[in-house]
PDB file of C-alpha atoms in Angstrom:
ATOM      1  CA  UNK A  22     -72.571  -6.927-150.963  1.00  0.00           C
ATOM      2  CA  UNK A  23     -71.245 -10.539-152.173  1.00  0.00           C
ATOM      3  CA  UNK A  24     -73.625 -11.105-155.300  1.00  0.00           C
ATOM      4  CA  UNK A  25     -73.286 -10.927-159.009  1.00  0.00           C
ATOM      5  CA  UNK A  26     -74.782  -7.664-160.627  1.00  0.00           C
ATOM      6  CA  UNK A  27     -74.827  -6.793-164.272  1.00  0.00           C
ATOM      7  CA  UNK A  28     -72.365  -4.055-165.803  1.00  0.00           C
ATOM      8  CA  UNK A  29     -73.232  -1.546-168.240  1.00  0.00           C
ATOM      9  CA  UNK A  30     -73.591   1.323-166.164  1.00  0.00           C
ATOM     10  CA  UNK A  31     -71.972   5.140-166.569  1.00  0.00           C
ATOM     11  CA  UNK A  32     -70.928   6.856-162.824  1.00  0.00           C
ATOM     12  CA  UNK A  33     -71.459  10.424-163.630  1.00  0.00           C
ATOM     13  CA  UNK A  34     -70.519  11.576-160.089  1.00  0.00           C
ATOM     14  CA  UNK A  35     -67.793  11.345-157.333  1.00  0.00           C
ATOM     15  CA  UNK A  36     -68.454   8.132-155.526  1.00  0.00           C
ATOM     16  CA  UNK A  37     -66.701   4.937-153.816  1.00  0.00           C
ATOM     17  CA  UNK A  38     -68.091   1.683-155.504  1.00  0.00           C
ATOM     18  CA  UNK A  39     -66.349  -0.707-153.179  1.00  0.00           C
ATOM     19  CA  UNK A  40     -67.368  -4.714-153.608  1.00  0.00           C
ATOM     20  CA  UNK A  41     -67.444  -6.595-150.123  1.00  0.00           C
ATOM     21  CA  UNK A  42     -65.331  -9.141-151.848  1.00  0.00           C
ATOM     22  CA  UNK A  43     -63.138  -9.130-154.970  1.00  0.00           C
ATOM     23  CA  UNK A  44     -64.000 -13.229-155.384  1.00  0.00           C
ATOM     24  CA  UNK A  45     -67.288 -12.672-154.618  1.00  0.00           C
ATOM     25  CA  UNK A  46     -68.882  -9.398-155.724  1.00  0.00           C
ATOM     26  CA  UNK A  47     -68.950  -9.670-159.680  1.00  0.00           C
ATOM     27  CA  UNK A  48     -69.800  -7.356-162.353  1.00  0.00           C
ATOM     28  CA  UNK A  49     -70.691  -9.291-165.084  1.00  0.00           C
ATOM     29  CA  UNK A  50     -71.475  -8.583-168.633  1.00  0.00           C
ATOM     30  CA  UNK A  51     -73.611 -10.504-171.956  1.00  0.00           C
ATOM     31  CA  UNK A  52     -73.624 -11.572-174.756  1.00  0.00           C
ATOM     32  CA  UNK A  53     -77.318  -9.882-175.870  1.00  0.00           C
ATOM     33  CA  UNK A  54     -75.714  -6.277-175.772  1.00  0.00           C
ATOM     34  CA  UNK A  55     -73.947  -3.857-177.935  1.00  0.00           C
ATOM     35  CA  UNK A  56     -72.516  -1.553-174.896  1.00  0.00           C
ATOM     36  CA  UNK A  57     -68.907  -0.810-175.328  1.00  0.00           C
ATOM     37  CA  UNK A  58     -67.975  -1.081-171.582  1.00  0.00           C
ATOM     38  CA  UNK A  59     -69.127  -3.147-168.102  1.00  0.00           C
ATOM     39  CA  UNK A  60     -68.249   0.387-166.508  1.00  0.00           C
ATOM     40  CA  UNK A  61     -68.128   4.011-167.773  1.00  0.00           C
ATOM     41  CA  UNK A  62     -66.036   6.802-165.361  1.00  0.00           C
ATOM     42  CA  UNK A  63     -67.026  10.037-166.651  1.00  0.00           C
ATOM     43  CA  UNK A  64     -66.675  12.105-162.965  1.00  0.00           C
ATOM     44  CA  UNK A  65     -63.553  12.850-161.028  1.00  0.00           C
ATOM     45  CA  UNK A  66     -62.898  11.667-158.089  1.00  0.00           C
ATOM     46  CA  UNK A  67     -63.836   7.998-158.181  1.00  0.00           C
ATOM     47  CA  UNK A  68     -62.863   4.723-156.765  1.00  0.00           C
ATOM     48  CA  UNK A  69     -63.909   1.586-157.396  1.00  0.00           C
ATOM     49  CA  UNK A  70     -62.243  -1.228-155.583  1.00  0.00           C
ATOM     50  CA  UNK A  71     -62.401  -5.093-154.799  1.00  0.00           C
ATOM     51  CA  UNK A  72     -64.622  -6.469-157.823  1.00  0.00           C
ATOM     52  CA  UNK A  73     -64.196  -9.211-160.496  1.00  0.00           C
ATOM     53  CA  UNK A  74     -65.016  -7.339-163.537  1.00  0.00           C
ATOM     54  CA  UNK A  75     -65.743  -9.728-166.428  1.00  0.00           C
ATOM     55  CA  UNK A  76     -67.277 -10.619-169.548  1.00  0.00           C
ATOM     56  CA  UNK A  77     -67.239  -7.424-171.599  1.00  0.00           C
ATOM     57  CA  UNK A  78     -68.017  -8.777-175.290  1.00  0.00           C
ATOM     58  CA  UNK A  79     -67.728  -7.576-178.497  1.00  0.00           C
ATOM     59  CA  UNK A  80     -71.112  -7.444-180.650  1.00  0.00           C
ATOM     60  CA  UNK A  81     -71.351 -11.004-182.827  1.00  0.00           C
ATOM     61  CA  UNK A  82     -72.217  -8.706-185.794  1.00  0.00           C
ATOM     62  CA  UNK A  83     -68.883  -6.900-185.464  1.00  0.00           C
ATOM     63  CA  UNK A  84     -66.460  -9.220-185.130  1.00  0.00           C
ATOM     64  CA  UNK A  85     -68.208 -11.388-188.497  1.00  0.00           C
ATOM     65  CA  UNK A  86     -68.412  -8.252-190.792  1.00  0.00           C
ATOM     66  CA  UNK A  87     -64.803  -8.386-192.580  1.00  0.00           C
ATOM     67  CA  UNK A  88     -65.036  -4.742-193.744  1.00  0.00           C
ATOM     68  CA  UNK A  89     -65.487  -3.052-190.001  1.00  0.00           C
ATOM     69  CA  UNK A  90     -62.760  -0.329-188.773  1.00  0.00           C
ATOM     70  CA  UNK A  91     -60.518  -1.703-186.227  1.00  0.00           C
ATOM     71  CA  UNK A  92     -60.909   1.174-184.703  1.00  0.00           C
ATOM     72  CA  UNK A  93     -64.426   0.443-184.133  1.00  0.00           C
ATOM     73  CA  UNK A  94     -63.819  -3.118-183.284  1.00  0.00           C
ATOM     74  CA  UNK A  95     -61.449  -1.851-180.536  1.00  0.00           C
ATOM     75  CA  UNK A  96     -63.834   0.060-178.893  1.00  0.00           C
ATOM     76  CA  UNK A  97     -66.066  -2.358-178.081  1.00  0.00           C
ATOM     77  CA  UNK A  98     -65.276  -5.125-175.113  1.00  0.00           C
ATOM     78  CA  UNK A  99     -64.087  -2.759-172.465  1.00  0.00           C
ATOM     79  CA  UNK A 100     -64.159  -3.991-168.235  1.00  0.00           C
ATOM     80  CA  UNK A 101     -63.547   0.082-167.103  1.00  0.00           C
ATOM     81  CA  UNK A 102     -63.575   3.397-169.433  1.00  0.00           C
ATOM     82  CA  UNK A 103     -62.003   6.065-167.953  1.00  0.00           C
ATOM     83  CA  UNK A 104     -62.894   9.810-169.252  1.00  0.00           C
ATOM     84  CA  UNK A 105     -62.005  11.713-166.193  1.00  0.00           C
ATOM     85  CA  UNK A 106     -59.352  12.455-163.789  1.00  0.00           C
ATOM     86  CA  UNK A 107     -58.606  11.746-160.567  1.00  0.00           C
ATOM     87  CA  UNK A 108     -59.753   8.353-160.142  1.00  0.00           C
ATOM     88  CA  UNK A 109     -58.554   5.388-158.122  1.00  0.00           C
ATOM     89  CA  UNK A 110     -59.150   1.830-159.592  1.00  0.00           C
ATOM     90  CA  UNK A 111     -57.325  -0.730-157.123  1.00  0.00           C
ATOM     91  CA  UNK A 112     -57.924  -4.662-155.265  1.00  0.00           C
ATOM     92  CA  UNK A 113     -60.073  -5.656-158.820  1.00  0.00           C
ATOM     93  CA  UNK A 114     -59.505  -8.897-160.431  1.00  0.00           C
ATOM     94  CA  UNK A 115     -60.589  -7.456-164.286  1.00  0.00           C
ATOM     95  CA  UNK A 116     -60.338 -10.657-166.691  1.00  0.00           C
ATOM     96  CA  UNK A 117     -61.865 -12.333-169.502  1.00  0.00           C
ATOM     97  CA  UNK A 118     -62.878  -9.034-171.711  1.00  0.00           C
ATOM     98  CA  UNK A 119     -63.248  -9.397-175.279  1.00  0.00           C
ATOM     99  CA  UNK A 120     -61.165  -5.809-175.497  1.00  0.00           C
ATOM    100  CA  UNK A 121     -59.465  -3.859-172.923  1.00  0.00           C
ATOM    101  CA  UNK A 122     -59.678  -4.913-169.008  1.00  0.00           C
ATOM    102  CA  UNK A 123     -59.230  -0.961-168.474  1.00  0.00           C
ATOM    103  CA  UNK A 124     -58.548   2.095-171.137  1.00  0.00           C
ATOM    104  CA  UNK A 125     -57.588   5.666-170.077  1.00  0.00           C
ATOM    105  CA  UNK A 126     -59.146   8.382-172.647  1.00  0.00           C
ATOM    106  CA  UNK A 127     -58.522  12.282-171.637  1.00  0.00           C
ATOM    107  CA  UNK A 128     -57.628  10.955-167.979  1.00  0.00           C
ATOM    108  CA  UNK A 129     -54.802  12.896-165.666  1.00  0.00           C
ATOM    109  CA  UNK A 130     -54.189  11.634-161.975  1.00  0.00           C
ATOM    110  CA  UNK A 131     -55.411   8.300-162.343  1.00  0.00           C
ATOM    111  CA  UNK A 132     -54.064   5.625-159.810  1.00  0.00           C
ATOM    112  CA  UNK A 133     -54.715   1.825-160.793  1.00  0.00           C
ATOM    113  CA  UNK A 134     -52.948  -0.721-158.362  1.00  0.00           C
ATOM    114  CA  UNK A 135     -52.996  -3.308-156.781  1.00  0.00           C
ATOM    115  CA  UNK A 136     -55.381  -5.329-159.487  1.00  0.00           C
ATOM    116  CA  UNK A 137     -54.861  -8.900-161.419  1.00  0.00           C
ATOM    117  CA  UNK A 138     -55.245  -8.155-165.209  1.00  0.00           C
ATOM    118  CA  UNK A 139     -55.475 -11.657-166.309  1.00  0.00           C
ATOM    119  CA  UNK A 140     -57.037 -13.312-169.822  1.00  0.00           C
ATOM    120  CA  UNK A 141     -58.205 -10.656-171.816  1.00  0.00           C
ATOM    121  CA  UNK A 142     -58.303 -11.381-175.491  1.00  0.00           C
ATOM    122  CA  UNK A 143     -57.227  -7.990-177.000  1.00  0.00           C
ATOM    123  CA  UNK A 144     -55.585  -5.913-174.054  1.00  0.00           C
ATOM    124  CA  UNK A 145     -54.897  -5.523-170.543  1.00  0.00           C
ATOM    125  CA  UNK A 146     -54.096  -1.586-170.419  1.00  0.00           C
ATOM    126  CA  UNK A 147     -54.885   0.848-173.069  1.00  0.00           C
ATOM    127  CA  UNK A 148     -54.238   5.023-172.738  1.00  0.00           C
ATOM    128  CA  UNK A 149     -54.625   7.271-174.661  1.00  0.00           C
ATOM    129  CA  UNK A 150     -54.541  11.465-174.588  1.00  0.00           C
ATOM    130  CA  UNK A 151     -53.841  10.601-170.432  1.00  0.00           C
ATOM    131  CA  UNK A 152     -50.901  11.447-168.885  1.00  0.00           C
ATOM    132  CA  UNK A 153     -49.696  12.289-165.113  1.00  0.00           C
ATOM    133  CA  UNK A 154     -51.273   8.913-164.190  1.00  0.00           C
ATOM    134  CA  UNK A 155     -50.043   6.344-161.772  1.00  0.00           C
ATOM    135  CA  UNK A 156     -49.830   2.286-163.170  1.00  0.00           C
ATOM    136  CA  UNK A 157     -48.556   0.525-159.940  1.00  0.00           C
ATOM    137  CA  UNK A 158     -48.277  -2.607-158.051  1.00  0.00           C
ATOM    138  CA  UNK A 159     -50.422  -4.955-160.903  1.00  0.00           C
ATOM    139  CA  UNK A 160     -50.186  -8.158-161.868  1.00  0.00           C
ATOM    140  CA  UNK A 161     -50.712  -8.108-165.874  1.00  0.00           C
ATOM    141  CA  UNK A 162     -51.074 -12.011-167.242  1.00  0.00           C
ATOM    142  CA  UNK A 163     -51.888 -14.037-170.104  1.00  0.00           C
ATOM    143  CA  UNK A 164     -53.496 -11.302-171.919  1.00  0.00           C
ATOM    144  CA  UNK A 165     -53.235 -11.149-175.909  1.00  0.00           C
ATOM    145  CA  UNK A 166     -51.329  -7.499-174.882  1.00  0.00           C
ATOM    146  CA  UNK A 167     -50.564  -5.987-171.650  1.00  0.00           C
ATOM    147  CA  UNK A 168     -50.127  -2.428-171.437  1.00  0.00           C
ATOM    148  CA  UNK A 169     -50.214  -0.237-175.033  1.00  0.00           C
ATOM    149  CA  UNK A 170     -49.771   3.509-174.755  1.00  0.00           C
ATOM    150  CA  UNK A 171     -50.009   6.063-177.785  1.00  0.00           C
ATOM    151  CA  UNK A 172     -47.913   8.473-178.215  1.00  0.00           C
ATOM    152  CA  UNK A 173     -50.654  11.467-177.100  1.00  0.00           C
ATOM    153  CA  UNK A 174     -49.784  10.012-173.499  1.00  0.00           C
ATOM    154  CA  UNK A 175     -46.593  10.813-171.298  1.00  0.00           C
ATOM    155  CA  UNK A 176     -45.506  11.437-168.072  1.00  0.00           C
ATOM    156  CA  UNK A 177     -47.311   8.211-166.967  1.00  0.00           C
ATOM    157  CA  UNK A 178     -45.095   5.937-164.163  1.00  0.00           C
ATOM    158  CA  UNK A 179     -45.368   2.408-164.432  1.00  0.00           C
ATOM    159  CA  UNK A 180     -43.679   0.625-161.946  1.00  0.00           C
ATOM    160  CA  UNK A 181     -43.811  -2.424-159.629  1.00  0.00           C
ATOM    161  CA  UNK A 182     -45.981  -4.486-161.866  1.00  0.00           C
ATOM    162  CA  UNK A 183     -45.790  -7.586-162.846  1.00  0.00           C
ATOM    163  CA  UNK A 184     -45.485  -8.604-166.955  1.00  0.00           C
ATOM    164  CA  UNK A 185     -46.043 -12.431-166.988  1.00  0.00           C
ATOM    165  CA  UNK A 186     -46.843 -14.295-170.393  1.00  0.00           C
ATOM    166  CA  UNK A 187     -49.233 -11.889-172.700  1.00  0.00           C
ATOM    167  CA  UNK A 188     -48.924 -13.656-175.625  1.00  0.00           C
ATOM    168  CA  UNK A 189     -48.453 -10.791-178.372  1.00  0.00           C
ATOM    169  CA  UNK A 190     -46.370  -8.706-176.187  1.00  0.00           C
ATOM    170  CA  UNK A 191     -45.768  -7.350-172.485  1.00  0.00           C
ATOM    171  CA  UNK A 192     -45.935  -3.627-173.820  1.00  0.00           C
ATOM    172  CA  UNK A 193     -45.364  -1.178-176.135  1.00  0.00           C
ATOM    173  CA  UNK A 194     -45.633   2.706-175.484  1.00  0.00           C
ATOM    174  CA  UNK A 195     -43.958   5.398-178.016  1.00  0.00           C
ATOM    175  CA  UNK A 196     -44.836   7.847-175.484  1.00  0.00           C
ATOM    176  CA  UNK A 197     -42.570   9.205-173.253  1.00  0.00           C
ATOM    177  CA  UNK A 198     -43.053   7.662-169.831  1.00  0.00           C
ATOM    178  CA  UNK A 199     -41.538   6.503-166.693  1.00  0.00           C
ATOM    179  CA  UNK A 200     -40.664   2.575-166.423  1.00  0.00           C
ATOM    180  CA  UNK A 201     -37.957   2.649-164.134  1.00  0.00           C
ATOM    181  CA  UNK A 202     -37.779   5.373-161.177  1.00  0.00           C
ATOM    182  CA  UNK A 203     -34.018   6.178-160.847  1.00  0.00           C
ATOM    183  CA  UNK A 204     -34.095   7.515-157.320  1.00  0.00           C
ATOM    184  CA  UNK A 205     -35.581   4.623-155.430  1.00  0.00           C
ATOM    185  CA  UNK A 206     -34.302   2.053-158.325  1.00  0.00           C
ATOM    186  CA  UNK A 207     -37.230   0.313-159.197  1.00  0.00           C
ATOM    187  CA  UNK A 208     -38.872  -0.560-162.270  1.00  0.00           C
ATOM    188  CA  UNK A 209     -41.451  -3.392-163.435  1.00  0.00           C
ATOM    189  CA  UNK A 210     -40.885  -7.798-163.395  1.00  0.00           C
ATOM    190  CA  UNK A 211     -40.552  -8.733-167.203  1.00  0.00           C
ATOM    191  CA  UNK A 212     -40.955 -12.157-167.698  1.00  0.00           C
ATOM    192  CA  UNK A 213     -39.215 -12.043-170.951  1.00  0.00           C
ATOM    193  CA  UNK A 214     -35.720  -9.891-169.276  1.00  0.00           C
ATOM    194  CA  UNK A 215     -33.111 -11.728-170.948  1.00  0.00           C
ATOM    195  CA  UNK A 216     -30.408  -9.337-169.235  1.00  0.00           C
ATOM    196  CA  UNK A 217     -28.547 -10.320-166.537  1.00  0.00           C
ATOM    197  CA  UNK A 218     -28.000  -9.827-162.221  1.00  0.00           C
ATOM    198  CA  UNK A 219     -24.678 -10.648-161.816  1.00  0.00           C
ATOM    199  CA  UNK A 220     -24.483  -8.732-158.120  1.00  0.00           C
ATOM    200  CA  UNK A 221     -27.655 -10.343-156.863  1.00  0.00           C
ATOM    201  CA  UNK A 222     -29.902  -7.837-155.711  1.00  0.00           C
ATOM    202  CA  UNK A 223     -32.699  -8.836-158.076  1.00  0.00           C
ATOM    203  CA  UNK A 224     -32.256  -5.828-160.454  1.00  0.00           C
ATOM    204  CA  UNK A 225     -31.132  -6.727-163.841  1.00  0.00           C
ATOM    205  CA  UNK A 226     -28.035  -5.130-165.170  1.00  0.00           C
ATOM    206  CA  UNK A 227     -29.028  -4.289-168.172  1.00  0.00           C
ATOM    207  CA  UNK A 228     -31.610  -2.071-169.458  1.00  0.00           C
ATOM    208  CA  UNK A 229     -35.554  -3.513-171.144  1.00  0.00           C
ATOM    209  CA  UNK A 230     -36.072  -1.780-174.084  1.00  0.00           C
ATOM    210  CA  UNK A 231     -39.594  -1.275-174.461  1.00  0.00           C
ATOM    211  CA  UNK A 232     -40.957  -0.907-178.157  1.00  0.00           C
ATOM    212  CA  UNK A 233     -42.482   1.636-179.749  1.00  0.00           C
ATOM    213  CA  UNK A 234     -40.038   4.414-178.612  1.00  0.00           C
ATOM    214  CA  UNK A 235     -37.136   5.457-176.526  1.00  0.00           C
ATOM    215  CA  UNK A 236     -38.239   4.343-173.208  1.00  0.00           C
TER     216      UNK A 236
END
């Protein structure tokens, strides 16, 4: 139901978490905890759908100690971890994380769509070891980063999303993965595209180079 219920919680089995209202049902994070993530997918076989998921932080005493790992500090701040395959993450509005609005880690099969990724400070999508999963139909905005994927992740389509002013970049993947599906000749809105459409049909004519890699 509509209400605002804290985060910090690990779903160790196949369930639907589905809020009553995306603008209304709100899992919410603090300030007083050291948790890495609002949510933690560790079954198959899950969907959660139509939350705001917000307010993930980063520990105070990490982000003032100079001599931390980044690799630390970029595990902390999460909206969804996902350690599992299978799952469906769709209709969320994830936004104003410290880190990542959602990161893959040793996930296959997993369909996120249809959500607004909007103000986190770090990133909007993160995978890593995960391929074979789905990245459709999202809106990705004024993030510090949008989507980042490491090289341990390919065979990943990413299409019909929406790339609209992340300050540090749109994306970056030296993976090999799919951007652009030739057979029904779609691919993803840039807002930085300088190529042109000189036929009109609201495809550019030239390719986006995405960096990191090949793709």
């Amino acid at each position: 139901y509509n209400g605002t219920y804290d985060g910090y919680f690990t779903i160790n089995k196949s369930i639907k978490l589905i809020g009553e209202n995306k603008e209304n049902t709100i899992i919410a994070g603090s300030k007083t905890t050291n948790k890495k993530y609002l949510i933690q997918i560790t079954a198959d076989n899950v969907t959660i759908s139509n939350f705001t998921i917000t307010n993930s932080t980063i520990p105070s005493e990490i982000l003032i100690n100079d001599s931390i790992n980044p690799k630390i500090l970029y595990e902390y701040g999460i909206g969804i971890s996902v350690e599992s395959n299978s799952n469906q993450i769709t209709n969320n509005k994830i936004l104003r994380n410290q880190g990542y609005a959602i990161k893959l880690n040793n996930s296959q099969n997993t369909n996120i769509s249809k959500n607004n990724i909007m103000l986190q400070q770090t990133l909007g999508i993160f995978l890593k070891n995960s391929n074979n999963n789905l990245i459709v139909n999202n809106t990705i905005k004024e993030n510090e980063r949008g989507i980042e994927i490491q090289n341990t992740s390919n065979n990943n389509k990413i299409i019909l999303n929406n790339f609209i002013n992340n300050s540090y970049y749109n994306i970056y993947d030296n993976g090999t993965n799919i951007w652009y599906e030739n057979t029904s000749q779609v691919g993803n809105y840039y807002d930085n595209y300088t190529g042109m459409d000189k036929n009109n049909d609201a495809r550019g004519d030239n390719p986006y180079n995405i960096p990191g890699g090949k793709n």
